[in-house]
Coordinates of C-alpha atoms in Angstrom, one line a residue:
Chain A
M504 CA -0.2 -0.1 0.3
D505 CA 1.3 3.7 -0.8
R506 CA 1.8 5.7 1.9
Y507 CA 1.0 9.6 2.4
C508 CA 0.9 12.0 4.6
I509 CA -0.9 15.9 4.5
G510 CA 0.2 19.0 5.0
V511 CA -2.1 22.6 5.6
D512 CA -0.5 25.6 5.8
L513 CA -2.7 27.7 7.4
G514 CA -2.8 30.8 7.4
G515 CA -5.2 34.3 7.5
T516 CA -5.5 34.3 3.8
K517 CA -5.4 31.3 2.5
I518 CA -4.9 27.5 3.1
A519 CA -3.1 25.4 1.4
T520 CA -3.2 21.3 1.5
V521 CA -1.4 19.1 0.1
L522 CA -1.1 15.5 0.3
S523 CA 2.3 14.3 0.1
D524 CA 4.4 11.2 -0.8
L525 CA 6.8 10.1 2.1
Q526 CA 9.9 11.9 -0.2
G527 CA 8.1 15.0 0.0
R528 CA 6.8 14.6 -3.6
I529 CA 3.3 17.0 -4.0
I530 CA 0.4 13.9 -5.1
S531 CA -2.1 16.9 -4.8
A532 CA -3.0 20.2 -3.6
D533 CA -5.5 22.0 -3.0
R534 CA -5.7 26.1 -2.5
R535 CA -8.9 28.0 -1.2
P536 CA -9.3 31.5 0.7
T537 CA -9.5 31.3 4.6
N538 CA -12.8 32.4 5.5
A539 CA -11.3 34.3 8.8
A540 CA -14.2 36.5 9.1
A541 CA -17.0 33.9 9.4
G542 CA -15.7 32.1 12.5
T543 CA -13.7 29.3 13.8
A544 CA -16.4 26.8 12.9
K545 CA -16.6 27.9 9.4
V546 CA -12.4 27.7 9.2
L547 CA -12.4 24.4 10.6
E548 CA -14.8 23.2 8.1
Q549 CA -12.6 24.7 4.9
I550 CA -9.7 22.5 6.6
F551 CA -12.2 19.8 6.6
T552 CA -13.3 20.3 2.9
S553 CA -9.3 20.7 1.9
I554 CA -8.3 17.7 3.9
R555 CA -11.1 15.9 1.7
Q556 CA -10.0 17.2 -1.7
V557 CA -6.5 16.1 -1.6
M558 CA -7.2 12.5 -0.4
R559 CA -9.3 12.0 -2.9
G560 CA -9.2 8.4 -4.4
V561 CA -6.5 7.2 -1.8
D562 CA -7.1 4.4 0.7
P563 CA -7.5 6.4 3.9
E564 CA -5.6 3.2 5.2
G565 CA -2.3 4.7 3.9
I566 CA -2.4 8.4 5.6
L567 CA 0.5 8.0 8.1
G568 CA -0.5 11.8 9.6
I569 CA -1.6 15.0 9.1
G570 CA 0.2 18.2 9.8
V571 CA -0.6 21.7 10.3
V572 CA 1.6 25.3 10.4
S573 CA 0.0 28.3 11.3
P574 CA 1.9 31.6 11.8
G575 CA 2.8 32.3 15.8
P576 CA 3.2 30.1 18.9
V577 CA 1.4 26.5 18.6
D578 CA 1.4 24.5 21.3
R579 CA 2.8 21.4 20.2
E580 CA 2.3 19.2 23.3
K581 CA -1.4 20.3 23.5
G582 CA -2.5 20.3 19.8
I583 CA -3.2 23.8 20.4
I584 CA -2.8 26.9 18.4
V585 CA -1.9 29.3 21.2
D586 CA -2.8 32.8 18.6
A587 CA -3.1 33.3 16.1
P588 CA -4.6 36.8 15.4
N589 CA -5.0 36.8 11.4
L590 CA -7.7 34.2 11.9
G591 CA -8.9 35.6 15.3
W592 CA -7.8 32.2 17.0
E593 CA -6.8 31.5 20.8
N594 CA -5.8 28.4 22.5
I595 CA -8.3 26.2 19.5
P596 CA -7.5 22.5 19.7
I597 CA -6.9 21.9 16.3
G598 CA -4.8 19.0 16.5
K599 CA -7.4 17.2 18.8
I600 CA -10.1 17.8 16.2
I601 CA -8.5 16.9 13.6
Q602 CA -7.1 14.1 15.0
E603 CA -10.6 12.9 15.9
Q604 CA -12.2 14.1 12.0
F605 CA -10.0 12.2 10.4
Q606 CA -9.1 9.4 12.9
T607 CA -5.2 9.8 11.3
P608 CA -2.7 11.6 14.2
C609 CA -2.3 15.1 13.6
A610 CA 0.8 17.2 14.9
L611 CA 1.2 21.1 14.8
E612 CA 4.0 23.5 13.8
N613 CA 4.9 27.3 13.5
D614 CA 4.8 27.9 10.6
A615 CA 8.4 29.2 9.4
T616 CA 9.7 26.5 11.8
A617 CA 8.0 24.0 8.9
A618 CA 9.1 25.9 6.3
A619 CA 12.7 25.0 7.6
L620 CA 11.8 21.7 7.9
G621 CA 10.7 21.1 4.7
E622 CA 14.2 22.7 2.9
W623 CA 16.1 20.7 5.7
V624 CA 14.3 17.1 4.9
F625 CA 13.7 17.4 1.6
G626 CA 14.9 21.0 -0.3
A627 CA 18.1 22.9 0.3
G628 CA 19.2 22.1 3.6
R629 CA 19.2 18.2 3.3
N630 CA 22.1 16.1 4.5
L631 CA 22.9 19.9 7.0
N632 CA 23.0 20.0 10.3
D633 CA 23.1 23.8 11.0
L634 CA 21.0 26.0 9.0
I635 CA 18.6 28.9 9.1
Y636 CA 15.3 29.9 7.1
I637 CA 14.0 33.4 6.9
T638 CA 10.7 34.4 5.7
V639 CA 10.4 38.4 4.7
S640 CA 6.8 38.6 3.6
T641 CA 4.4 40.8 5.2
G642 CA 5.8 39.7 8.6
I643 CA 9.7 38.4 8.8
G644 CA 9.7 34.9 10.6
G645 CA 12.5 31.8 11.1
G646 CA 13.1 28.3 11.5
I647 CA 16.4 27.0 12.9
I648 CA 17.9 24.2 12.2
C649 CA 20.8 23.6 14.9
N650 CA 22.5 20.4 16.2
G651 CA 20.9 19.0 13.2
Q652 CA 17.7 19.3 15.1
I653 CA 14.9 21.9 15.0
L654 CA 15.2 25.0 17.5
H655 CA 12.3 24.8 19.5
G656 CA 13.6 26.7 23.1
R657 CA 11.5 26.5 26.2
D658 CA 7.9 26.6 25.2
G659 CA 8.0 27.0 21.1
A660 CA 8.6 30.4 20.7
A661 CA 12.8 30.5 19.6
G662 CA 13.5 31.6 16.4
E663 CA 11.3 35.0 16.4
I664 CA 13.8 36.2 14.4
G665 CA 11.8 39.2 12.7
H666 CA 11.5 40.3 16.1
M667 CA 15.2 40.7 16.7
V668 CA 15.7 44.7 17.4
V669 CA 19.1 45.6 15.1
D670 CA 18.0 49.4 15.3
V671 CA 17.3 51.3 18.7
T672 CA 16.1 53.9 17.0
G673 CA 14.0 52.8 14.4
P674 CA 10.4 52.5 13.8
P675 CA 7.9 51.2 15.9
C676 CA 6.8 47.3 15.5
N677 CA 3.2 45.8 15.6
C678 CA 4.9 43.8 18.5
G679 CA 4.8 47.3 20.6
K680 CA 8.7 47.3 20.4
K681 CA 10.6 50.1 18.7
G682 CA 13.7 48.8 15.8
C683 CA 12.2 45.1 15.3
L684 CA 14.1 43.8 11.9
E685 CA 10.3 43.2 11.0
A686 CA 9.8 46.9 11.5
I687 CA 12.6 47.6 9.1
S688 CA 13.2 44.8 6.3
S689 CA 9.8 43.0 6.0
G690 CA 7.3 43.9 2.9
T691 CA 4.9 45.7 5.2
A692 CA 7.6 48.2 6.6
I693 CA 9.4 48.7 3.1
A694 CA 5.8 50.2 1.8
A695 CA 5.4 52.1 4.7
A696 CA 8.3 53.8 4.6
A697 CA 8.2 54.7 1.0
R698 CA 4.4 55.4 1.6
R699 CA 6.1 57.8 4.3
L700 CA 8.0 59.5 1.9
V701 CA 5.9 60.2 -1.5
G702 CA 3.3 61.0 1.6
A703 CA 5.4 64.1 2.8
G704 CA 6.0 65.2 -0.8
R705 CA 8.9 63.5 -2.0
D706 CA 8.9 62.9 -6.0
S707 CA 8.9 59.2 -7.3
S708 CA 8.0 57.5 -9.9
L709 CA 6.2 55.5 -7.2
I710 CA 3.3 58.4 -7.4
I711 CA 2.6 57.4 -10.8
K712 CA 3.0 53.7 -9.8
S713 CA 0.0 53.7 -7.5
Q714 CA -2.4 56.2 -9.1
N715 CA -1.5 58.5 -6.8
N716 CA -2.8 56.7 -3.8
P717 CA -0.2 55.8 -1.2
D718 CA -1.8 53.3 0.1
L719 CA -1.6 51.2 -3.4
I720 CA 2.3 51.6 -2.9
T721 CA 3.3 47.8 -2.2
A722 CA 7.0 46.3 -1.5
Q723 CA 6.5 44.6 -4.9
L724 CA 6.2 48.3 -6.6
V725 CA 9.0 49.5 -4.5
A726 CA 11.2 46.8 -6.2
E727 CA 9.9 47.7 -9.5
A728 CA 10.4 51.1 -9.1
A729 CA 14.2 50.3 -7.9
A730 CA 14.9 48.4 -10.6
E731 CA 14.0 51.5 -12.6
G732 CA 16.6 53.2 -11.0
D733 CA 13.9 56.0 -9.4
P734 CA 15.7 57.5 -6.7
L735 CA 13.6 57.3 -3.4
A736 CA 12.4 53.4 -4.0
V737 CA 16.2 52.0 -4.3
A738 CA 16.6 54.4 -1.0
V739 CA 13.8 52.8 0.6
L740 CA 14.9 49.2 -0.7
E741 CA 19.0 49.3 0.2
H742 CA 17.9 50.7 4.0
A743 CA 15.8 47.5 4.5
I744 CA 18.1 45.3 2.7
H745 CA 20.7 46.3 4.5
F746 CA 19.5 45.9 7.8
L747 CA 18.1 42.3 6.4
G748 CA 21.5 41.9 6.3
I749 CA 22.7 42.9 9.8
G750 CA 20.3 40.4 10.9
V751 CA 21.7 38.0 9.0
A752 CA 25.2 38.4 10.0
N753 CA 24.3 38.3 13.7
L754 CA 22.6 35.1 13.4
I755 CA 25.6 33.9 11.7
Q756 CA 27.7 35.2 14.5
I757 CA 25.2 33.2 16.9
F758 CA 25.0 30.0 15.0
N759 CA 27.9 29.5 12.7
P760 CA 25.7 28.0 10.4
E761 CA 25.8 25.5 6.5
L762 CA 23.3 27.7 5.3
I763 CA 21.1 30.5 5.3
I764 CA 17.9 29.9 3.4
I765 CA 15.7 33.7 2.4
G766 CA 12.3 32.8 1.2
G767 CA 8.7 34.7 1.8
G768 CA 7.4 37.0 -1.0
V769 CA 9.9 40.0 -0.1
S770 CA 12.9 37.4 -1.3
K771 CA 11.4 37.1 -4.8
I772 CA 13.4 40.8 -5.8
G773 CA 16.2 38.3 -5.9
K774 CA 19.3 39.4 -7.2
P775 CA 19.7 43.1 -5.7
L776 CA 18.8 41.4 -2.5
F777 CA 20.6 38.7 -2.2
D778 CA 23.4 40.6 -3.5
G779 CA 23.0 43.5 -0.9
V780 CA 22.6 41.2 2.4
W781 CA 26.0 39.3 0.9
Q782 CA 27.4 42.6 1.1
V783 CA 26.6 43.4 4.6
V784 CA 27.4 39.9 5.6
A785 CA 31.0 40.4 4.4
A786 CA 31.2 43.2 6.4
N787 CA 29.5 42.5 9.3
T788 CA 30.8 38.5 10.0
F789 CA 34.3 36.7 10.6
A790 CA 35.7 35.5 7.6
H791 CA 35.9 32.1 8.4
T792 CA 31.8 31.8 9.1
V793 CA 31.5 33.1 5.9
K794 CA 33.7 30.8 3.4
D795 CA 31.6 28.2 3.2
L796 CA 28.6 29.3 4.0
L797 CA 25.2 29.5 1.4
I798 CA 22.5 32.3 1.1
V799 CA 19.7 30.5 -1.0
T800 CA 16.1 31.3 -2.0
P801 CA 13.9 28.3 -0.6
E802 CA 14.5 24.8 -3.4
L803 CA 10.7 24.0 -2.2
G804 CA 9.9 27.8 -3.6
D805 CA 6.5 28.5 -2.5
N806 CA 5.5 25.0 -1.0
S807 CA 7.8 25.1 1.2
G808 CA 5.1 25.6 3.8
T809 CA 2.9 22.9 3.0
I810 CA 5.9 20.3 2.3
G811 CA 6.8 22.0 5.7
A812 CA 3.6 20.8 7.3
A813 CA 4.0 17.3 5.3
A814 CA 7.4 16.5 7.1
V815 CA 5.9 17.9 10.3
A816 CA 3.7 14.9 9.7
I817 CA 6.4 12.7 8.7
Q818 CA 8.5 13.4 11.7
N819 CA 5.4 12.9 13.9
F820 CA 4.7 9.6 12.6
A821 CA 8.9 8.4 12.5
A822 CA 9.0 9.9 16.1
R823 CA 6.1 7.8 17.3
G824 CA 7.1 5.2 15.7
R825 CA 10.2 5.0 17.6
A826 CA 8.5 5.4 21.1
Chain B
M1043 CA 40.4 4.5 43.0
D1044 CA 39.2 8.3 43.2
R1045 CA 38.8 9.3 39.7
Y1046 CA 39.9 13.0 38.8
C1047 CA 39.9 15.7 35.6
I1048 CA 41.7 18.3 35.3
G1049 CA 40.6 21.6 33.9
V1050 CA 43.2 24.2 32.7
D1051 CA 41.6 27.9 32.1
L1052 CA 44.5 29.1 29.6
G1053 CA 44.9 33.4 29.1
G1054 CA 46.5 35.9 27.8
T1055 CA 47.1 37.2 31.9
K1056 CA 46.7 33.7 34.0
I1057 CA 47.1 29.8 34.1
A1058 CA 44.3 28.4 36.5
T1059 CA 44.3 25.1 37.0
V1060 CA 42.2 23.1 38.9
L1061 CA 42.1 19.1 39.5
S1062 CA 38.4 18.2 40.0
D1063 CA 36.5 15.2 40.8
L1064 CA 33.9 14.0 38.7
Q1065 CA 31.0 15.9 40.5
G1066 CA 32.5 19.2 39.5
R1067 CA 34.6 20.0 43.2
I1068 CA 37.7 21.3 42.9
I1069 CA 40.5 19.7 44.7
S1070 CA 43.0 21.6 44.2
A1071 CA 43.8 24.7 42.0
D1072 CA 47.1 26.2 41.1
R1073 CA 47.1 30.2 39.6
R1074 CA 49.8 31.9 37.5
P1075 CA 50.6 34.9 35.2
T1076 CA 51.0 33.6 31.7
N1077 CA 54.5 34.8 30.4
A1078 CA 53.3 34.9 26.9
A1079 CA 56.1 37.6 26.4
A1080 CA 58.3 34.1 26.8
G1081 CA 57.4 32.6 23.6
T1082 CA 55.0 29.5 23.2
A1083 CA 57.0 26.7 24.2
K1084 CA 57.8 29.0 28.2
V1085 CA 54.1 29.1 28.6
L1086 CA 53.9 25.4 27.1
E1087 CA 56.0 24.6 30.2
Q1088 CA 53.8 26.8 32.8
I1089 CA 50.9 24.7 31.5
F1090 CA 53.2 22.1 32.6
T1091 CA 54.1 22.9 35.7
S1092 CA 50.5 24.0 36.8
I1093 CA 48.8 20.6 35.3
R1094 CA 51.7 18.5 37.7
Q1095 CA 50.9 21.2 40.4
V1096 CA 47.2 20.1 40.7
M1097 CA 48.1 16.7 40.5
R1098 CA 50.5 15.9 43.3
G1099 CA 50.0 13.3 45.3
V1100 CA 46.9 11.7 43.0
D1101 CA 47.7 8.9 41.4
P1102 CA 48.0 9.7 37.7
E1103 CA 46.0 6.3 36.9
G1104 CA 42.9 8.2 38.5
I1105 CA 43.4 11.0 36.1
L1106 CA 40.5 10.7 33.5
G1107 CA 41.5 13.6 31.1
I1108 CA 42.2 17.4 30.6
G1109 CA 40.4 20.3 29.6
V1110 CA 42.1 23.3 28.1
V1111 CA 39.8 26.3 27.7
S1112 CA 41.0 29.3 25.7
P1113 CA 39.5 32.7 23.9
G1114 CA 38.7 32.4 20.0
P1115 CA 38.1 30.2 17.8
V1116 CA 39.5 26.3 18.8
D1117 CA 39.3 23.2 16.6
R1118 CA 38.4 20.5 19.0
E1119 CA 38.5 17.8 16.4
K1120 CA 42.6 18.2 15.9
G1121 CA 42.8 19.8 19.1
I1122 CA 44.4 23.0 17.7
I1123 CA 43.9 26.2 19.4
V1124 CA 43.2 28.3 15.8
D1125 CA 43.8 31.4 16.9
A1126 CA 44.3 33.3 20.7
P1127 CA 45.6 36.9 20.0
N1128 CA 46.1 37.4 23.6
L1129 CA 48.8 34.9 23.9
G1130 CA 50.6 35.3 19.9
W1131 CA 49.3 31.8 18.9
E1132 CA 48.1 30.8 15.7
N1133 CA 47.5 27.3 15.4
I1134 CA 49.2 25.3 18.4
P1135 CA 48.6 21.7 18.8
I1136 CA 47.8 21.5 21.9
G1137 CA 45.5 18.8 22.8
K1138 CA 48.3 16.3 20.9
I1139 CA 51.4 18.4 23.1
I1140 CA 50.0 17.8 26.5
Q1141 CA 48.5 14.7 25.6
E1142 CA 51.5 13.2 25.0
Q1143 CA 53.3 14.7 27.9
F1144 CA 51.0 13.5 30.6
Q1145 CA 49.4 10.1 28.4
T1146 CA 46.1 11.1 29.0
P1147 CA 43.4 12.6 26.8
C1148 CA 43.6 16.5 26.5
A1149 CA 40.1 18.3 24.8
L1150 CA 40.1 21.7 24.1
E1151 CA 37.2 23.9 23.8
N1152 CA 36.7 28.2 23.7
D1153 CA 36.2 29.1 27.1
A1154 CA 32.4 30.9 27.2
T1155 CA 31.3 27.7 25.8
A1156 CA 33.3 25.9 28.5
A1157 CA 32.4 28.1 31.1
A1158 CA 28.4 27.2 29.7
L1159 CA 29.0 23.9 29.8
G1160 CA 30.2 23.9 33.4
E1161 CA 27.0 25.8 35.0
W1162 CA 24.8 23.6 32.9
V1163 CA 26.6 20.5 33.8
F1164 CA 27.6 21.5 37.5
G1165 CA 26.1 25.2 38.0
A1166 CA 22.4 27.5 38.0
G1167 CA 21.9 25.3 34.9
R1168 CA 21.8 21.7 36.4
N1169 CA 18.6 19.7 34.6
L1170 CA 17.9 22.3 31.9
N1171 CA 18.2 22.2 28.1
D1172 CA 18.4 25.7 27.2
L1173 CA 20.3 28.0 28.7
I1174 CA 22.6 31.5 27.4
Y1175 CA 25.7 32.4 29.2
I1176 CA 27.3 35.4 28.7
T1177 CA 30.3 36.5 29.6
V1178 CA 30.7 40.4 30.0
S1179 CA 35.1 41.2 30.7
T1180 CA 37.0 43.1 28.4
G1181 CA 35.5 41.3 25.7
I1182 CA 32.0 39.8 25.2
G1183 CA 31.6 36.2 25.2
G1184 CA 28.7 33.2 24.7
G1185 CA 28.0 29.8 25.1
I1186 CA 24.9 28.5 24.5
I1187 CA 22.9 25.0 25.2
C1188 CA 20.0 24.5 23.2
N1189 CA 18.0 21.2 22.8
G1190 CA 20.2 19.9 26.0
Q1191 CA 23.1 20.3 23.7
I1192 CA 26.1 23.3 23.4
L1193 CA 25.3 25.2 20.3
H1194 CA 29.0 24.9 18.3
G1195 CA 27.5 25.7 15.0
R1196 CA 29.3 24.6 12.0
D1197 CA 33.1 24.6 12.7
G1198 CA 33.0 25.7 16.0
A1199 CA 32.0 29.4 15.8
A1200 CA 29.3 29.7 17.0
G1201 CA 27.9 31.9 20.4
E1202 CA 30.1 34.8 18.8
I1203 CA 26.9 36.7 21.3
G1204 CA 29.6 39.9 21.9
H1205 CA 29.8 40.9 17.9
M1206 CA 26.0 41.1 17.2
V1207 CA 25.7 44.3 15.8
V1208 CA 23.4 46.3 18.3
D1209 CA 23.9 49.6 17.0
V1210 CA 24.7 50.3 13.6
T1211 CA 25.7 53.9 14.7
G1212 CA 27.8 52.6 17.3
P1213 CA 31.9 52.7 17.8
P1214 CA 34.3 50.7 16.0
C1215 CA 34.8 47.3 17.8
N1216 CA 38.1 45.7 17.8
C1217 CA 36.9 43.2 15.2
G1218 CA 37.1 45.7 12.7
K1219 CA 32.7 46.0 12.3
K1220 CA 31.1 49.0 14.0
G1221 CA 28.0 48.9 16.9
C1222 CA 28.8 45.1 18.1
L1223 CA 27.7 44.7 21.7
E1224 CA 31.2 44.3 22.8
A1225 CA 32.5 47.7 21.2
I1226 CA 29.4 49.2 23.4
S1227 CA 28.6 46.8 26.9
S1228 CA 32.3 45.2 27.5
G1229 CA 34.5 46.2 30.6
T1230 CA 36.7 47.8 27.7
A1231 CA 33.8 49.9 26.0
I1232 CA 32.9 51.7 29.5
A1233 CA 35.9 52.5 30.3
A1234 CA 36.8 54.1 26.8
A1235 CA 33.6 55.8 27.0
A1236 CA 34.0 57.6 29.8
R1237 CA 37.5 58.0 29.1
R1238 CA 36.3 60.2 25.8
L1239 CA 34.0 62.5 27.5
V1240 CA 36.3 63.2 30.2
G1241 CA 39.2 63.4 27.5
A1242 CA 36.6 66.0 25.8
G1243 CA 36.5 68.0 29.0
R1244 CA 33.2 67.0 30.9
D1245 CA 33.1 67.0 34.2
S1246 CA 32.7 63.6 36.5
S1247 CA 34.7 62.2 39.8
L1248 CA 36.4 59.6 37.3
I1249 CA 38.6 63.2 37.2
I1250 CA 40.1 62.4 40.6
K1251 CA 39.5 59.0 40.7
S1252 CA 41.7 58.4 38.2
Q1253 CA 43.7 60.9 39.5
N1254 CA 43.5 62.7 36.8
N1255 CA 45.0 60.1 34.8
P1256 CA 42.0 59.1 32.6
D1257 CA 44.3 56.2 30.9
L1258 CA 43.6 55.5 34.5
I1259 CA 39.8 54.9 33.9
T1260 CA 38.7 51.4 34.3
A1261 CA 35.2 49.9 34.2
Q1262 CA 35.2 49.0 37.8
L1263 CA 35.9 52.6 38.7
V1264 CA 32.9 53.8 36.5
A1265 CA 30.7 51.6 38.4
E1266 CA 32.1 52.5 41.6
A1267 CA 30.9 56.7 40.4
A1268 CA 27.4 55.6 39.1
A1269 CA 27.1 54.1 42.4
E1270 CA 27.6 57.7 43.9
G1271 CA 25.5 59.1 41.9
D1272 CA 28.4 60.7 39.0
P1273 CA 25.9 61.8 36.2
L1274 CA 28.5 61.1 33.4
A1275 CA 29.9 57.4 35.4
V1276 CA 25.3 56.9 35.9
A1277 CA 25.3 57.7 31.5
V1278 CA 27.9 55.6 30.3
L1279 CA 26.8 53.2 32.6
E1280 CA 23.0 53.1 31.7
H1281 CA 23.9 53.2 27.7
A1282 CA 26.1 50.1 27.7
I1283 CA 24.0 48.1 30.2
H1284 CA 20.7 49.4 28.0
F1285 CA 22.3 47.9 25.3
L1286 CA 23.2 44.4 27.2
G1287 CA 19.5 44.4 27.8
I1288 CA 19.2 45.0 23.9
G1289 CA 21.7 42.3 23.2
V1290 CA 20.0 39.6 26.0
A1291 CA 16.6 40.3 24.6
N1292 CA 17.5 39.2 20.8
L1293 CA 18.8 36.1 22.4
I1294 CA 16.1 35.1 24.3
Q1295 CA 13.4 36.3 21.0
I1296 CA 15.8 33.7 19.1
F1297 CA 16.3 30.9 21.2
N1298 CA 13.5 31.3 23.7
P1299 CA 15.8 29.9 27.0
E1300 CA 14.6 29.1 30.4
L1301 CA 17.9 30.8 31.9
I1302 CA 20.2 33.3 30.7
I1303 CA 23.8 34.0 32.9
I1304 CA 26.0 36.6 33.3
G1305 CA 29.4 36.3 34.7
G1306 CA 32.2 38.1 33.9
G1307 CA 33.9 41.3 35.6
V1308 CA 31.2 43.7 34.0
S1309 CA 28.7 41.6 35.7
K1310 CA 30.0 42.2 39.6
I1311 CA 28.8 45.1 38.9
G1312 CA 25.6 43.2 40.2
K1313 CA 22.1 45.0 41.4
P1314 CA 22.0 47.7 38.9
L1315 CA 23.5 46.0 36.3
F1316 CA 20.5 43.1 36.7
D1317 CA 17.8 45.2 37.2
G1318 CA 19.3 47.1 33.8
V1319 CA 19.0 44.3 31.9
W1320 CA 15.5 42.8 33.2
Q1321 CA 14.2 46.5 32.7
V1322 CA 15.3 46.4 28.6
V1323 CA 14.5 42.5 28.6
A1324 CA 10.8 43.2 29.7
A1325 CA 10.6 45.7 27.2
N1326 CA 12.0 44.1 24.5
T1327 CA 10.7 40.5 24.5
F1328 CA 7.4 38.8 23.7
A1329 CA 5.5 38.4 27.4
H1330 CA 5.5 35.0 27.7
T1331 CA 9.5 33.8 26.9
V1332 CA 10.1 35.6 29.7
K1333 CA 7.6 34.6 32.5
D1334 CA 9.3 32.0 33.7
L1335 CA 13.2 33.0 32.8
L1336 CA 15.6 33.7 34.9
I1337 CA 18.5 35.6 35.0
V1338 CA 21.5 35.2 37.5
T1339 CA 25.0 35.4 38.2
P1340 CA 27.2 32.0 37.0
E1341 CA 26.6 29.8 40.7
L1342 CA 30.7 28.3 40.1
G1343 CA 31.5 32.0 40.4
D1344 CA 35.0 32.5 39.3
N1345 CA 35.5 29.1 38.8
S1346 CA 32.9 28.6 35.6
G1347 CA 36.4 29.0 33.7
T1348 CA 38.3 25.9 35.4
I1349 CA 35.2 24.0 36.2
G1350 CA 34.2 24.2 32.8
A1351 CA 37.4 23.0 31.6
A1352 CA 37.4 20.0 34.1
A1353 CA 33.3 19.5 32.6
V1354 CA 35.5 19.2 29.4
A1355 CA 37.3 16.9 29.9
I1356 CA 34.5 14.6 31.7
Q1357 CA 32.5 14.8 28.6
N1358 CA 35.4 13.9 26.4
F1359 CA 36.0 10.6 29.0
A1360 CA 32.4 10.1 28.4
A1361 CA 32.1 10.4 25.1
R1362 CA 34.8 8.2 24.7
G1363 CA 33.3 5.4 26.6
R1364 CA 30.0 5.6 24.3
A1365 CA 31.9 5.2 21.0

């Protein structure tokens, strides 16, 4: 009998689900917008439907487990999503709920940590012991593999790379602090910085690009304008990339990893971002720690989350086998 | 037969050696100033003499191993001190040399990492899985235990906490970078900041305390003057402690540890330092990550280094037993 795992990437805007074989290959996939406004029961129903969708035509006996990943803190032991502001969820025992529904073990993980796991097991980090996955998107998150293990910390809250303070004089962060990496280098922060400058009357091609509506300025528009040489966009992007480089350099000094993976929407800026990060990293680390270091995009691309979720299920299955 | 290990803490100013039992209790100790100027052979002879001193009256058969710790990078596999600027040493195969001399296995470790190990095995971190040891002295170093293992990274260079950049506009660091934690919060940095201000004509009780010779201003004098309310000293110390707090907060966000240990000469400032660090940490971390966190002084006090070195030898003995 063929054996599979299911991975569910539960976000505030979309639910993405895959059926994966034990080598991390996607057999079938489903994706639907999260109807968070309709309430918890409705979202749970959406998750059930999405899981049923990817299971169609497969013998349920062959499903070894389900992995669910979501942003923010999860209690892996108890299978509880502790806090998912985008869903308006607090302390939802989703592990137990899914387990009851499908009569299959369900394991939980933070989404960035799961993406790191996915890349470690099936992607760019295969056979390595020390790697860091950074997702630069609306926020900045991280997953860390060190000593050949996932770093969870005392209660699963490790890896909050986005809330490392890199500039004490920096802008306020959603978390209430000031100068967090996320407040400077995330997509949201890049768009906000450009909006502030345009709003203050500075000239930029972003004014036309946003149809004279600063609210429409996104990180992607800033990257486009920067690529065309718009000075304001170039300055905004360089500032964000500089501090991203400082954050990466700090992680290198602390972890001495073999590999850094930078994913998430903002990483799609590509070469200018990776070149800029490298330049700052080279100037802010000891030479021997970056000699053989690689900084790459995720090998699993946009599937890091779902394949990571499937990897969580596979790892949970393996751990049960050992227990 | 009683069984012992030997720990050697090899520094630029002193060689400190202990004979320890397997519970980390010091049986005998030796301490002598390092004669680095006399060259490698002379320092090696000093180490031999120091080891012989603590072994006096003990059956050599009962010595399970020797652990040597030094600042800077070591190659644990090859038993080589890669770079010890204070000693003027580069690539000295001290492991093999000591092993030949005493016919006993010799293991190497970075000194801050060994201090973390010592506290983990025999001190404030007993029975924990996630703790960070920070030494704030002339420099700032760190040793990290996560997932119940020492964090070494790809080639043993992990834990360079002092070279985390916390202020991109900060003062230059000895490492060539700018705004490293070490360049702001180390003893050397505290003294330098006070000297700069006094040298620029600012009034302070430090002028009298240093007999009008700014070169005599030390971090300890600054702490004394601050305790007496000298405004310049208070400002210098608060700045250093603020950034130390930022560094600690960043480590908490990244590692979610159970315990932070702050040792080294500067930690002897005591309550003002620990209170100041806590204040910054509380303001710069997620509440749940600091709820049950402790920030403490080393339980092994000034013996963290030597007992840590003995713990390195004990761990090496245990690892050989398993192999």
